CSV table of C-alpha atoms in Angstrom, one decimal:
chain,number,residue,atom,x,y,z
A,1,MET,CA,-41.2,-28.9,18.7
A,2,ASN,CA,-37.6,-28.4,20.1
A,3,ALA,CA,-35.8,-30.6,22.6
A,4,PRO,CA,-36.4,-28.5,25.9
A,5,ASP,CA,-33.5,-27.1,28.2
A,6,HIS,CA,-35.6,-28.1,31.1
A,7,GLN,CA,-32.6,-30.5,31.8
A,8,MET,CA,-29.7,-27.8,31.5
A,9,ALA,CA,-29.1,-26.2,34.5
A,10,ALA,CA,-25.0,-26.7,34.1
A,11,THR,CA,-23.2,-26.2,30.4
A,12,PRO,CA,-24.9,-28.7,28.3
A,13,LYS,CA,-22.3,-31.1,26.7
A,14,ILE,CA,-24.1,-30.4,23.2
A,15,ALA,CA,-26.3,-27.8,22.2
A,16,MET,CA,-27.6,-27.0,18.8
A,17,ARG,CA,-29.7,-23.9,18.5
A,18,ASP,CA,-31.5,-23.0,15.3
A,19,VAL,CA,-29.1,-24.9,13.2
A,20,LYS,CA,-30.1,-24.3,9.6
A,21,LYS,CA,-28.4,-26.2,6.4
A,22,ALA,CA,-29.3,-26.6,2.9
A,23,PHE,CA,-27.3,-28.3,-0.1
A,24,ALA,CA,-28.0,-26.5,-3.3
A,25,GLY,CA,-31.1,-24.9,-2.7
A,26,LYS,CA,-32.4,-28.2,-0.8
A,27,VAL,CA,-33.2,-27.6,2.8
A,28,VAL,CA,-31.9,-30.1,4.8
A,29,LEU,CA,-31.8,-28.9,8.6
A,30,ASP,CA,-34.6,-26.0,9.0
A,31,GLY,CA,-33.7,-25.2,12.4
A,32,ILE,CA,-32.7,-27.7,14.7
A,33,ASN,CA,-32.9,-27.2,18.4
A,34,LEU,CA,-31.3,-29.7,20.6
A,35,THR,CA,-29.5,-30.2,23.9
A,36,VAL,CA,-27.7,-33.2,25.4
A,37,ALA,CA,-26.9,-33.1,29.2
A,38,PRO,CA,-23.6,-34.7,30.2
A,39,GLY,CA,-23.8,-38.6,30.6
A,40,GLU,CA,-26.7,-38.5,28.7
A,41,SER,CA,-27.7,-41.0,25.7
A,42,LEU,CA,-29.7,-39.0,23.3
A,43,VAL,CA,-30.9,-40.9,20.2
A,44,ILE,CA,-32.4,-39.1,17.0
A,45,ILE,CA,-34.9,-41.0,15.2
A,46,GLY,CA,-36.1,-40.4,11.7
A,47,GLY,CA,-36.9,-41.4,7.9
A,48,SER,CA,-34.1,-41.6,5.5
A,49,GLY,CA,-33.4,-38.2,4.3
A,50,THR,CA,-35.0,-36.2,7.0
A,51,GLY,CA,-31.5,-34.5,8.1
A,52,LYS,CA,-30.2,-37.4,11.0
A,53,SER,CA,-26.6,-37.9,9.5
A,54,VAL,CA,-26.5,-34.0,8.6
A,55,THR,CA,-27.4,-32.9,12.2
A,56,LEU,CA,-24.4,-35.3,13.4
A,57,LYS,CA,-21.8,-34.0,11.0
A,58,CYS,CA,-22.7,-30.6,12.2
A,59,VAL,CA,-22.0,-31.6,15.9
A,60,LEU,CA,-18.7,-33.5,14.4
A,61,GLY,CA,-17.6,-30.1,12.8
A,62,LEU,CA,-17.6,-31.9,9.6
A,63,ILE,CA,-20.3,-29.8,7.8
A,64,LYS,CA,-20.6,-26.0,8.3
A,65,PRO,CA,-24.0,-25.2,9.1
A,66,ASP,CA,-25.7,-22.0,7.1
A,67,SER,CA,-26.4,-20.6,10.1
A,68,GLY,CA,-27.4,-21.2,13.7
A,69,SER,CA,-24.9,-22.6,16.4
A,70,VAL,CA,-23.3,-26.0,17.9
A,71,GLN,CA,-21.8,-26.0,20.8
A,72,VAL,CA,-20.0,-28.8,22.8
A,73,ASP,CA,-18.9,-28.0,26.4
A,74,GLY,CA,-20.0,-24.4,25.7
A,75,LYS,CA,-17.5,-23.9,22.8
A,76,GLU,CA,-18.9,-23.2,19.1
A,77,VAL,CA,-17.7,-25.7,17.2
A,78,THR,CA,-18.5,-24.2,13.6
A,79,LYS,CA,-15.7,-21.5,14.7
A,80,LEU,CA,-13.0,-24.0,15.8
A,81,SER,CA,-9.9,-24.3,13.6
A,82,GLY,CA,-6.1,-25.8,14.2
A,83,SER,CA,-5.3,-27.0,17.7
A,84,ASP,CA,-8.6,-26.1,19.2
A,85,ARG,CA,-10.2,-28.3,16.7
A,86,ASP,CA,-7.9,-30.9,17.3
A,87,GLU,CA,-8.5,-30.5,20.8
A,88,MET,CA,-12.4,-30.7,20.4
A,89,MET,CA,-12.3,-34.1,18.2
A,90,ALA,CA,-10.1,-35.9,20.9
A,91,LYS,CA,-13.1,-35.7,22.8
A,92,PHE,CA,-15.2,-37.7,20.3
A,93,GLY,CA,-15.3,-41.2,19.5
A,94,MET,CA,-17.8,-42.9,16.6
A,95,LEU,CA,-19.2,-46.2,15.7
A,96,PHE,CA,-20.2,-45.9,11.6
A,97,GLN,CA,-22.8,-47.6,10.1
A,98,GLY,CA,-20.7,-49.8,8.2
A,99,ALA,CA,-18.2,-50.4,10.8
A,100,ALA,CA,-15.5,-48.3,8.5
A,101,LEU,CA,-12.9,-50.4,9.5
A,102,PHE,CA,-9.3,-50.0,7.7
A,103,ASP,CA,-9.0,-53.1,5.8
A,104,SER,CA,-5.3,-53.0,5.0
A,105,LEU,CA,-4.7,-52.9,9.1
A,106,ARG,CA,-5.0,-55.5,11.7
A,107,VAL,CA,-8.0,-55.4,13.9
A,108,TRP,CA,-5.7,-54.5,17.1
A,109,GLN,CA,-3.9,-51.7,14.7
A,110,ASN,CA,-7.5,-50.3,13.5
A,111,VAL,CA,-8.4,-50.0,17.4
A,112,ALA,CA,-5.1,-48.4,18.4
A,113,PHE,CA,-4.9,-46.6,15.1
A,114,GLY,CA,-5.9,-43.3,16.3
A,115,LEU,CA,-4.0,-43.3,19.7
A,116,ILE,CA,-0.8,-44.2,17.6
A,117,GLN,CA,-1.5,-41.8,14.9
A,118,GLY,CA,-3.5,-39.1,16.1
A,119,ARG,CA,-2.3,-39.1,19.9
A,120,LYS,CA,1.4,-40.3,19.1
A,121,MET,CA,1.2,-43.0,21.4
A,122,ASP,CA,3.9,-45.7,21.7
A,123,ALA,CA,3.0,-48.8,19.8
A,124,ASP,CA,3.2,-51.4,22.3
A,125,GLN,CA,1.1,-49.5,24.7
A,126,ALA,CA,-1.4,-48.6,22.0
A,127,HIS,CA,-1.6,-52.4,21.3
A,128,GLU,CA,-2.4,-53.3,25.2
A,129,ILE,CA,-4.9,-50.8,25.2
A,130,ALA,CA,-6.5,-52.3,22.1
A,131,ILE,CA,-6.5,-55.7,23.5
A,132,LYS,CA,-8.3,-54.5,26.7
A,133,LYS,CA,-10.7,-52.9,24.5
A,134,LEU,CA,-11.6,-55.8,22.4
A,135,ALA,CA,-11.8,-57.5,25.6
A,136,GLN,CA,-14.4,-55.0,26.6
A,137,VAL,CA,-16.7,-55.9,23.7
A,138,GLY,CA,-16.2,-59.7,24.3
A,139,LEU,CA,-13.3,-60.4,21.6
A,140,ASP,CA,-10.7,-62.8,22.1
A,141,ALA,CA,-6.9,-61.0,22.0
A,142,LYS,CA,-6.4,-63.6,19.0
A,143,VAL,CA,-8.9,-61.7,16.9
A,144,GLY,CA,-6.4,-58.8,17.2
A,145,ASP,CA,-4.0,-60.3,14.8
A,146,LEU,CA,-6.8,-61.0,12.1
A,147,PHE,CA,-7.9,-58.6,9.1
A,148,PRO,CA,-11.4,-56.9,9.1
A,149,ALA,CA,-12.1,-58.9,6.0
A,150,GLU,CA,-11.7,-62.0,8.1
A,151,LEU,CA,-14.5,-61.1,10.3
A,152,SER,CA,-18.1,-61.7,10.3
A,153,GLY,CA,-20.5,-58.4,10.4
A,154,GLY,CA,-21.2,-58.7,14.1
A,155,MET,CA,-17.2,-59.0,15.0
A,156,GLN,CA,-16.7,-56.2,12.8
A,157,LYS,CA,-19.1,-54.0,14.6
A,158,ARG,CA,-17.7,-55.0,18.1
A,159,VAL,CA,-14.2,-53.9,16.7
A,160,ALA,CA,-15.6,-50.8,15.4
A,161,LEU,CA,-17.2,-50.3,19.2
A,162,ALA,CA,-13.8,-50.9,20.3
A,163,ARG,CA,-12.4,-48.4,18.2
A,164,ALA,CA,-14.9,-45.6,19.2
A,165,ILE,CA,-14.3,-46.1,22.9
A,166,ALA,CA,-10.2,-46.9,22.6
A,167,ALA,CA,-9.2,-43.2,23.6
A,168,ASN,CA,-12.0,-43.1,26.6
A,169,PRO,CA,-13.7,-40.5,24.5
A,170,GLU,CA,-16.3,-37.9,26.4
A,171,ILE,CA,-19.0,-38.0,23.6
A,172,ILE,CA,-19.5,-41.5,21.5
A,173,PHE,CA,-21.6,-41.0,18.3
A,174,PHE,CA,-23.5,-43.9,16.9
A,175,ASP,CA,-24.3,-43.6,13.5
A,176,GLU,CA,-26.9,-46.3,12.7
A,177,PRO,CA,-25.3,-49.0,15.0
A,178,THR,CA,-27.1,-52.0,14.3
A,179,THR,CA,-27.5,-51.6,10.2
A,180,GLY,CA,-26.8,-55.1,8.6
A,181,LEU,CA,-26.9,-57.1,11.8
A,182,ASP,CA,-29.7,-59.7,12.9
A,183,PRO,CA,-31.9,-59.0,15.9
A,184,ILE,CA,-30.0,-61.3,18.1
A,185,MET,CA,-26.5,-59.7,17.3
A,186,ALA,CA,-28.0,-56.2,17.1
A,187,ASP,CA,-29.4,-56.7,20.8
A,188,VAL,CA,-25.9,-57.8,21.7
A,189,ILE,CA,-24.2,-54.6,20.1
A,190,ASN,CA,-26.8,-52.7,22.0
A,191,ASP,CA,-26.2,-54.1,25.2
A,192,LEU,CA,-22.4,-53.7,24.6
A,193,ILE,CA,-23.1,-49.6,23.8
A,194,VAL,CA,-25.0,-49.5,26.8
A,195,ASP,CA,-22.4,-51.1,28.8
A,196,CYS,CA,-19.7,-49.1,27.1
A,197,VAL,CA,-21.1,-45.6,27.6
A,198,LYS,CA,-21.9,-46.4,31.2
A,199,ASP,CA,-18.0,-47.6,31.7
A,200,LEU,CA,-16.8,-44.5,30.4
A,201,GLY,CA,-19.7,-42.2,32.1
A,202,ALA,CA,-19.7,-40.7,28.3
A,203,THR,CA,-22.5,-38.9,26.4
A,204,ALA,CA,-24.0,-40.5,23.8
A,205,LEU,CA,-25.5,-39.2,20.6
A,206,SER,CA,-26.9,-41.9,18.1
A,207,ILE,CA,-28.9,-42.0,14.9
A,208,THR,CA,-31.0,-44.7,13.9
A,209,HIS,CA,-34.3,-46.1,12.2
A,210,ASP,CA,-34.1,-49.3,14.3
A,211,MET,CA,-36.8,-48.7,17.2
A,212,ALA,CA,-35.3,-51.9,19.0
A,213,SER,CA,-32.2,-50.1,19.3
A,214,ALA,CA,-33.5,-46.7,20.1
A,215,ARG,CA,-35.5,-48.3,23.2
A,216,LYS,CA,-32.4,-49.9,24.4
A,217,ILE,CA,-29.5,-47.5,24.4
A,218,ALA,CA,-32.0,-44.2,24.5
A,219,ASP,CA,-32.3,-41.8,27.8
A,220,HIS,CA,-33.8,-39.6,25.6
A,221,VAL,CA,-35.6,-39.6,22.2
A,222,ALA,CA,-35.8,-36.9,19.3
A,223,MET,CA,-37.6,-37.4,16.1
A,224,ILE,CA,-36.7,-35.1,13.4
A,225,HIS,CA,-38.8,-34.8,10.1
A,226,GLU,CA,-38.1,-32.5,7.2
A,227,GLY,CA,-34.8,-31.0,9.2
A,228,ARG,CA,-36.9,-30.2,12.4
A,229,ILE,CA,-37.1,-32.0,15.9
A,230,ILE,CA,-40.9,-32.6,15.8
A,231,TRP,CA,-41.0,-34.6,19.0
A,232,TYR,CA,-38.4,-35.2,22.1
A,233,GLY,CA,-39.0,-36.8,25.2
A,234,LYS,CA,-37.9,-39.9,27.7
A,235,VAL,CA,-37.7,-43.0,26.0
A,236,SER,CA,-40.4,-44.0,28.3
A,237,GLU,CA,-42.6,-41.7,26.6
A,238,LEU,CA,-42.2,-43.1,23.0
A,239,ASP,CA,-45.0,-45.0,23.2
A,240,HIS,CA,-47.5,-42.3,24.4
A,241,SER,CA,-46.2,-39.2,22.5
A,242,GLY,CA,-49.3,-38.2,21.3
A,243,ASN,CA,-47.6,-37.4,18.0
A,244,GLU,CA,-48.9,-39.1,15.1
A,245,TYR,CA,-45.6,-38.6,13.1
A,246,VAL,CA,-43.9,-40.5,16.1
A,247,ASP,CA,-46.8,-42.8,16.3
A,248,GLN,CA,-46.5,-43.8,12.7
A,249,PHE,CA,-42.6,-44.2,12.8
A,250,ILE,CA,-42.3,-46.4,15.6
A,251,HIS,CA,-44.9,-48.7,14.4
A,252,GLY,CA,-43.5,-48.6,11.2
A,253,ARG,CA,-46.8,-48.3,9.6
A,254,ALA,CA,-47.2,-47.5,6.1
A,255,ASP,CA,-50.2,-45.2,6.2
A,256,GLY,CA,-49.8,-42.0,8.0
A,257,PRO,CA,-48.8,-38.5,8.4
A,258,ILE,CA,-45.1,-39.1,6.8
A,259,THR,CA,-46.0,-40.7,4.0
A,260,LYS,CA,-49.0,-38.3,3.4
A,261,ALA,CA,-46.6,-35.4,3.7
A,262,ALA,CA,-44.3,-37.1,1.2
A,263,SER,CA,-46.8,-38.1,-1.3
A,264,PHE,CA,-48.2,-34.4,-1.7
A,265,LYS,CA,-44.4,-33.4,-2.6
A,266,HIS,CA,-44.4,-35.4,-5.8
A,267,LEU,CA,-47.4,-33.6,-7.0
B,1,MET,CA,10.2,-81.1,-35.7
B,2,SER,CA,9.0,-80.8,-32.0
B,3,VAL,CA,7.9,-77.8,-29.7
B,4,LEU,CA,11.1,-78.4,-28.1
B,5,ASP,CA,13.1,-78.3,-31.1
B,6,ILE,CA,11.6,-75.4,-32.7
B,7,LEU,CA,12.2,-73.3,-29.0
B,8,ILE,CA,16.3,-74.7,-29.3
B,9,ASN,CA,16.8,-73.9,-33.0
B,10,TYR,CA,14.9,-70.3,-32.9
B,11,TYR,CA,15.2,-69.2,-29.6
B,12,PRO,CA,17.1,-66.3,-30.8
B,13,ALA,CA,14.5,-65.3,-33.1
B,14,PHE,CA,11.9,-65.9,-30.3
B,15,PHE,CA,14.1,-63.8,-28.1
B,16,LYS,CA,14.7,-61.1,-30.3
B,17,GLY,CA,10.9,-60.8,-31.1
B,18,LEU,CA,10.1,-61.1,-27.3
B,19,GLY,CA,12.7,-57.9,-26.5
B,20,VAL,CA,10.6,-55.8,-29.0
B,21,THR,CA,7.2,-57.3,-27.3
B,22,LEU,CA,8.8,-56.2,-23.8
B,23,GLN,CA,10.1,-52.7,-25.2
B,24,LEU,CA,6.6,-52.2,-26.3
B,25,CYS,CA,5.3,-53.2,-23.0
B,26,LEU,CA,7.3,-50.9,-21.1
B,27,ILE,CA,6.3,-48.0,-22.8
B,28,ILE,CA,2.6,-49.1,-22.6
B,29,TRP,CA,2.6,-50.1,-19.1
B,30,GLY,CA,4.9,-47.3,-17.9
B,31,SER,CA,2.9,-44.4,-19.6
B,32,GLY,CA,-0.4,-46.2,-19.0
B,33,ILE,CA,0.2,-46.6,-15.2
B,34,VAL,CA,1.8,-43.1,-14.7
B,35,VAL,CA,-0.6,-41.2,-17.1
B,36,GLY,CA,-3.6,-43.1,-16.5
B,37,SER,CA,-3.2,-42.6,-12.7
B,38,ALA,CA,-3.0,-38.8,-13.0
B,39,LEU,CA,-5.7,-38.8,-15.6
B,40,GLY,CA,-8.0,-40.7,-13.4
B,41,LEU,CA,-7.3,-38.7,-10.3
B,42,ALA,CA,-8.0,-35.6,-12.6
B,43,GLY,CA,-11.3,-36.7,-13.6
B,44,THR,CA,-12.4,-37.1,-9.7
B,45,ARG,CA,-10.5,-34.2,-8.0
B,46,SER,CA,-9.6,-31.3,-10.4
B,47,PRO,CA,-11.9,-28.9,-11.9
B,48,ILE,CA,-14.7,-30.1,-14.3
B,49,TRP,CA,-12.9,-28.5,-17.4
B,50,VAL,CA,-9.9,-31.1,-16.6
B,51,GLY,CA,-11.7,-34.1,-15.6
B,52,LEU,CA,-14.5,-34.2,-18.0
B,53,PRO,CA,-12.5,-34.3,-21.5
B,54,SER,CA,-10.5,-37.2,-19.9
B,55,ARG,CA,-14.0,-39.1,-19.6
B,56,TYR,CA,-15.4,-38.0,-22.9
B,57,PHE,CA,-12.1,-39.1,-24.8
B,58,SER,CA,-12.3,-42.5,-22.8
B,59,PHE,CA,-16.0,-43.0,-23.6
B,60,PHE,CA,-15.2,-42.1,-27.3
B,61,LEU,CA,-12.2,-44.5,-27.3
B,62,SER,CA,-14.1,-47.4,-26.2
B,63,GLY,CA,-16.1,-47.3,-29.2
B,64,ILE,CA,-13.5,-47.9,-31.8
B,65,PRO,CA,-12.0,-51.1,-32.2
B,66,LEU,CA,-8.5,-51.3,-31.1
B,67,LEU,CA,-7.5,-52.7,-34.8
B,68,VAL,CA,-9.1,-49.8,-36.7
B,69,PHE,CA,-7.3,-47.0,-34.5
B,70,LEU,CA,-4.0,-48.4,-34.9
B,71,PHE,CA,-4.4,-48.8,-38.9
B,72,TRP,CA,-6.0,-45.2,-38.9
B,73,LEU,CA,-2.8,-43.9,-37.1
B,74,HIS,CA,-0.5,-46.1,-39.4
B,75,TYR,CA,-2.3,-44.9,-42.8
B,76,PRO,CA,-4.4,-42.4,-42.9
B,77,ALA,CA,-3.1,-40.1,-40.4
B,78,GLN,CA,0.3,-40.3,-41.6
B,79,ALA,CA,-0.8,-39.8,-45.0
B,80,MET,CA,-2.8,-36.8,-44.0
B,81,PHE,CA,0.1,-35.1,-42.4
B,82,ASN,CA,2.7,-36.2,-44.6
B,83,LEU,CA,4.3,-38.0,-42.2
B,84,VAL,CA,6.6,-41.6,-42.0
B,85,ILE,CA,6.8,-43.0,-38.3
B,86,ASP,CA,8.3,-46.1,-37.4
B,87,PRO,CA,5.6,-48.6,-37.2
B,88,PHE,CA,7.1,-49.4,-33.3
B,89,TYR,CA,6.2,-46.1,-32.3
B,90,THR,CA,3.1,-46.0,-33.8
B,91,ALA,CA,2.0,-49.1,-32.2
B,92,ALA,CA,3.3,-48.0,-29.0
B,93,PHE,CA,1.5,-44.6,-28.7
B,94,THR,CA,-1.7,-46.6,-30.2
B,95,LEU,CA,-1.4,-49.1,-27.4
B,96,ALA,CA,-0.3,-46.7,-24.8
B,97,ILE,CA,-3.5,-44.3,-25.3
B,98,VAL,CA,-5.6,-47.3,-25.1
B,99,ASN,CA,-4.0,-48.2,-21.9
B,100,ILE,CA,-3.8,-44.4,-20.4
B,101,PHE,CA,-7.7,-44.0,-20.3
B,102,GLY,CA,-8.1,-48.0,-19.3
B,103,VAL,CA,-5.8,-47.4,-16.1
B,104,ALA,CA,-7.6,-43.6,-15.9
B,105,ASP,CA,-11.3,-45.5,-15.7
B,106,VAL,CA,-10.2,-47.9,-13.3
B,107,VAL,CA,-8.6,-45.2,-10.9
B,108,ARG,CA,-11.5,-43.0,-11.4
B,109,ALA,CA,-13.8,-45.6,-10.5
B,110,ALA,CA,-11.9,-46.6,-7.3
B,111,LEU,CA,-11.7,-43.0,-6.3
B,112,ASN,CA,-15.5,-42.4,-6.8
B,113,ASP,CA,-16.3,-45.5,-5.0
B,114,PHE,CA,-13.9,-44.8,-2.0
B,115,PRO,CA,-16.2,-44.8,1.1
B,116,LYS,CA,-16.4,-41.5,2.5
B,117,GLN,CA,-16.7,-43.2,6.2
B,118,TYR,CA,-13.0,-43.6,6.1
B,119,LEU,CA,-12.3,-39.8,5.6
B,120,ILE,CA,-14.7,-39.1,8.7
B,121,ALA,CA,-13.1,-42.0,10.6
B,122,ALA,CA,-9.8,-40.5,9.9
B,123,LYS,CA,-11.2,-37.0,11.0
B,124,VAL,CA,-12.7,-38.3,14.3
B,125,THR,CA,-9.4,-40.2,15.0
B,126,GLY,CA,-7.6,-36.8,14.6
B,127,LEU,CA,-5.4,-37.5,11.5
B,128,THR,CA,-4.2,-34.7,9.8
B,129,ARG,CA,-4.8,-34.2,6.1
B,130,GLU,CA,-1.5,-35.5,5.0
B,131,GLN,CA,-1.9,-39.0,7.3
B,132,THR,CA,-5.3,-39.3,6.0
B,133,VAL,CA,-3.8,-39.1,2.3
B,134,PHE,CA,-0.9,-41.6,3.3
B,135,LYS,CA,-1.8,-43.9,5.9
B,136,ILE,CA,-5.6,-44.6,4.9
B,137,GLN,CA,-6.6,-43.4,1.3
B,138,LEU,CA,-3.3,-44.4,-0.7
B,139,PRO,CA,-3.2,-47.9,0.9
B,140,LEU,CA,-6.9,-48.7,0.6
B,141,ILE,CA,-6.8,-47.2,-3.4
B,142,LEU,CA,-3.7,-48.9,-4.0
B,143,ARG,CA,-5.1,-52.2,-2.9
B,144,GLN,CA,-8.3,-51.6,-4.8
B,145,VAL,CA,-6.7,-50.8,-8.0
B,146,LEU,CA,-3.9,-52.7,-8.4
B,147,PRO,CA,-5.7,-56.2,-9.3
B,148,PRO,CA,-7.7,-54.6,-12.0
B,149,ILE,CA,-4.8,-52.6,-13.0
B,150,MET,CA,-2.5,-55.7,-13.3
B,151,LEU,CA,-5.0,-57.4,-15.5
B,152,LEU,CA,-5.5,-54.6,-17.8
B,153,GLN,CA,-1.7,-54.9,-18.5
B,154,VAL,CA,-1.9,-58.4,-19.2
B,155,ALA,CA,-4.6,-57.6,-21.5
B,156,MET,CA,-2.3,-55.1,-23.1
B,157,LEU,CA,0.3,-57.4,-23.7
B,158,HIS,CA,-1.9,-59.3,-25.7
B,159,THR,CA,-2.9,-56.5,-27.8
B,160,THR,CA,0.7,-55.8,-28.3
B,161,LEU,CA,0.4,-59.0,-30.9
B,162,PHE,CA,-1.8,-56.4,-33.4
B,163,ALA,CA,1.5,-54.5,-33.7
B,164,SER,CA,2.6,-57.3,-36.0
B,165,LEU,CA,-0.1,-56.3,-38.6
B,166,ILE,CA,1.7,-53.2,-39.0
B,167,SER,CA,4.9,-54.8,-39.6
B,168,VAL,CA,6.5,-54.2,-36.1
B,169,GLU,CA,8.8,-57.1,-35.6
B,170,GLU,CA,7.7,-58.4,-32.2
B,171,ILE,CA,7.4,-62.1,-31.2
B,172,PHE,CA,4.3,-62.9,-33.4
B,173,ARG,CA,5.3,-61.8,-36.3
B,174,VAL,CA,8.8,-63.3,-35.7
B,175,ALA,CA,6.7,-66.6,-35.0
B,176,GLN,CA,4.7,-65.7,-38.3
B,177,ARG,CA,8.2,-65.3,-40.3
B,178,ILE,CA,9.4,-68.6,-39.0
B,179,ASN,CA,6.2,-70.4,-40.1
B,180,ALA,CA,6.7,-69.0,-43.4
B,181,GLN,CA,10.2,-70.9,-43.8
B,182,ILE,CA,9.6,-74.3,-42.5
B,183,TYR,CA,5.7,-74.5,-42.0
B,184,ARG,CA,4.7,-76.1,-38.7
B,185,PRO,CA,1.9,-73.9,-37.4
B,186,VAL,CA,1.1,-76.4,-34.4
B,187,GLU,CA,4.3,-76.4,-33.4
B,188,ILE,CA,5.6,-72.9,-34.0
B,189,TYR,CA,2.3,-71.3,-32.3
B,190,THR,CA,2.4,-73.9,-29.5
B,191,ALA,CA,6.2,-72.3,-28.8
B,192,LEU,CA,4.9,-69.0,-28.8
B,193,GLY,CA,2.0,-69.8,-26.3
B,194,VAL,CA,4.9,-70.9,-24.1
B,195,PHE,CA,6.5,-67.5,-24.1
B,196,PHE,CA,3.5,-65.8,-23.5
B,197,LEU,CA,2.5,-68.2,-20.8
B,198,ALA,CA,5.8,-67.8,-19.0
B,199,VAL,CA,4.9,-63.6,-19.1
B,200,CYS,CA,1.6,-63.8,-18.5
B,201,LEU,CA,1.1,-66.5,-15.7
B,202,PRO,CA,3.1,-64.9,-12.9
B,203,ILE,CA,1.6,-61.5,-13.6
B,204,ASN,CA,-1.9,-63.2,-13.7
B,205,GLY,CA,-1.2,-65.2,-11.0
B,206,LEU,CA,-0.2,-62.1,-8.7
B,207,ALA,CA,-3.3,-60.3,-9.6
B,208,TYR,CA,-5.7,-63.0,-8.9
B,209,TRP,CA,-3.5,-63.7,-5.3
B,210,LEU,CA,-3.9,-59.5,-4.7
B,211,LYS,CA,-7.8,-59.8,-5.7
B,212,GLU,CA,-8.5,-62.7,-3.7
B,213,ARG,CA,-6.3,-61.7,-0.8
B,214,PHE,CA,-7.8,-58.2,-0.5
B,215,THR,CA,-11.5,-58.2,-1.9
B,216,ARG,CA,-12.8,-61.3,-0.2
B,217,ASN,CA,-15.7,-60.7,1.9
B,218,LEU,CA,-16.3,-63.1,4.8
B,219,SER,CA,-19.1,-61.5,6.4
B,220,GLU,CA,-21.6,-64.0,5.5
B,221,GLN,CA,-19.4,-67.1,6.8
């Protein structure tokens, strides 16, 4: 089953069509079809090794698919190079699973890094924006002068979120945004994600295992299994998907079609 | 005769020996850091036929006691090739080889462990390849490898004492000679310890400070 194009009257923000990718003969993406409308928040769920991260990297242009098409705002990402590629990357912001803060830089420099290095913004102006973005994610200006190693995991995630939104991106990618956080802090981060995406009017594409996070931040959910989208629907339909794979995954059951398929592979 | 008397009476000899020790160190440290870093980089970035031999040689070397390696190069190897090499250079060469592959191991491990997320973050941030190398990779890797490399250099300084066993007139051999004349082992070797502490402590302290400063993780606090 593929993500339907029903909502795509206008040009979709992100469109993947029949995207295939294999590494050393192992098929990771086996014909992904996915569309994300402008302003929509799509969350891709699925087990480890099912192709979530590779899907994300294909959209970011970090991995070139073996075949198929990946378009952002109607432009083919796989064929971009040079300034066209830089222009495309300027539309993106990303929150990484492990925050990926540069520990040699102070917090404000981490947030402003892309503005100063990538967009050649004046350091004072970038500092001002960084402090505003930190405030937006609930961090005091004093935190800006600390180093990432001096922050707790939750604060690091907030900083990473501030960095992701620093350049007011049109599309924000969230890679396992709540991994490593306690449930309360995870919920705080989820709320911040929702607020930030709404404030920016951005399109969001997230991958996660965390169903609480998916329910909170998604408009639509797509489930990926063995490199294919096996279910797509509104987040409100998740509990009545009628798909036994989705059902097993969202309830975190050890027995079900996902584990059965995996055990057959080892025979 | 106290330790202070020994230091006062024999300081010219000690300083001469210390000079030889530091000359050895300069060769060992310089070659180890420059060639070792290059080999470490080659071990991760270059084609497999460049990186693989360095990894295998490093593995092979780790199985040979330093003293055996030193003696083998000093006696059998020179006899086999009918060579007579100044023991200073034999010691410098042997210890430099050990340091080169030690540094290469540290650099290779740091490069292999470098989190790919940083590189993706750099790309998403819009950095060029050069900016990514100089603004992100190099500073992070330097901070990671600096403490272990400094501790390794202190360990290499300690191993220069082995050079005395093939008649290199470094500080330990000087201490042995003084002891042979006046037989005051406690005072002499304590004085030797003072010299080593004076050189090693600041380097050790700096390495530990760097380690504490840059590798601490307060996420659970």
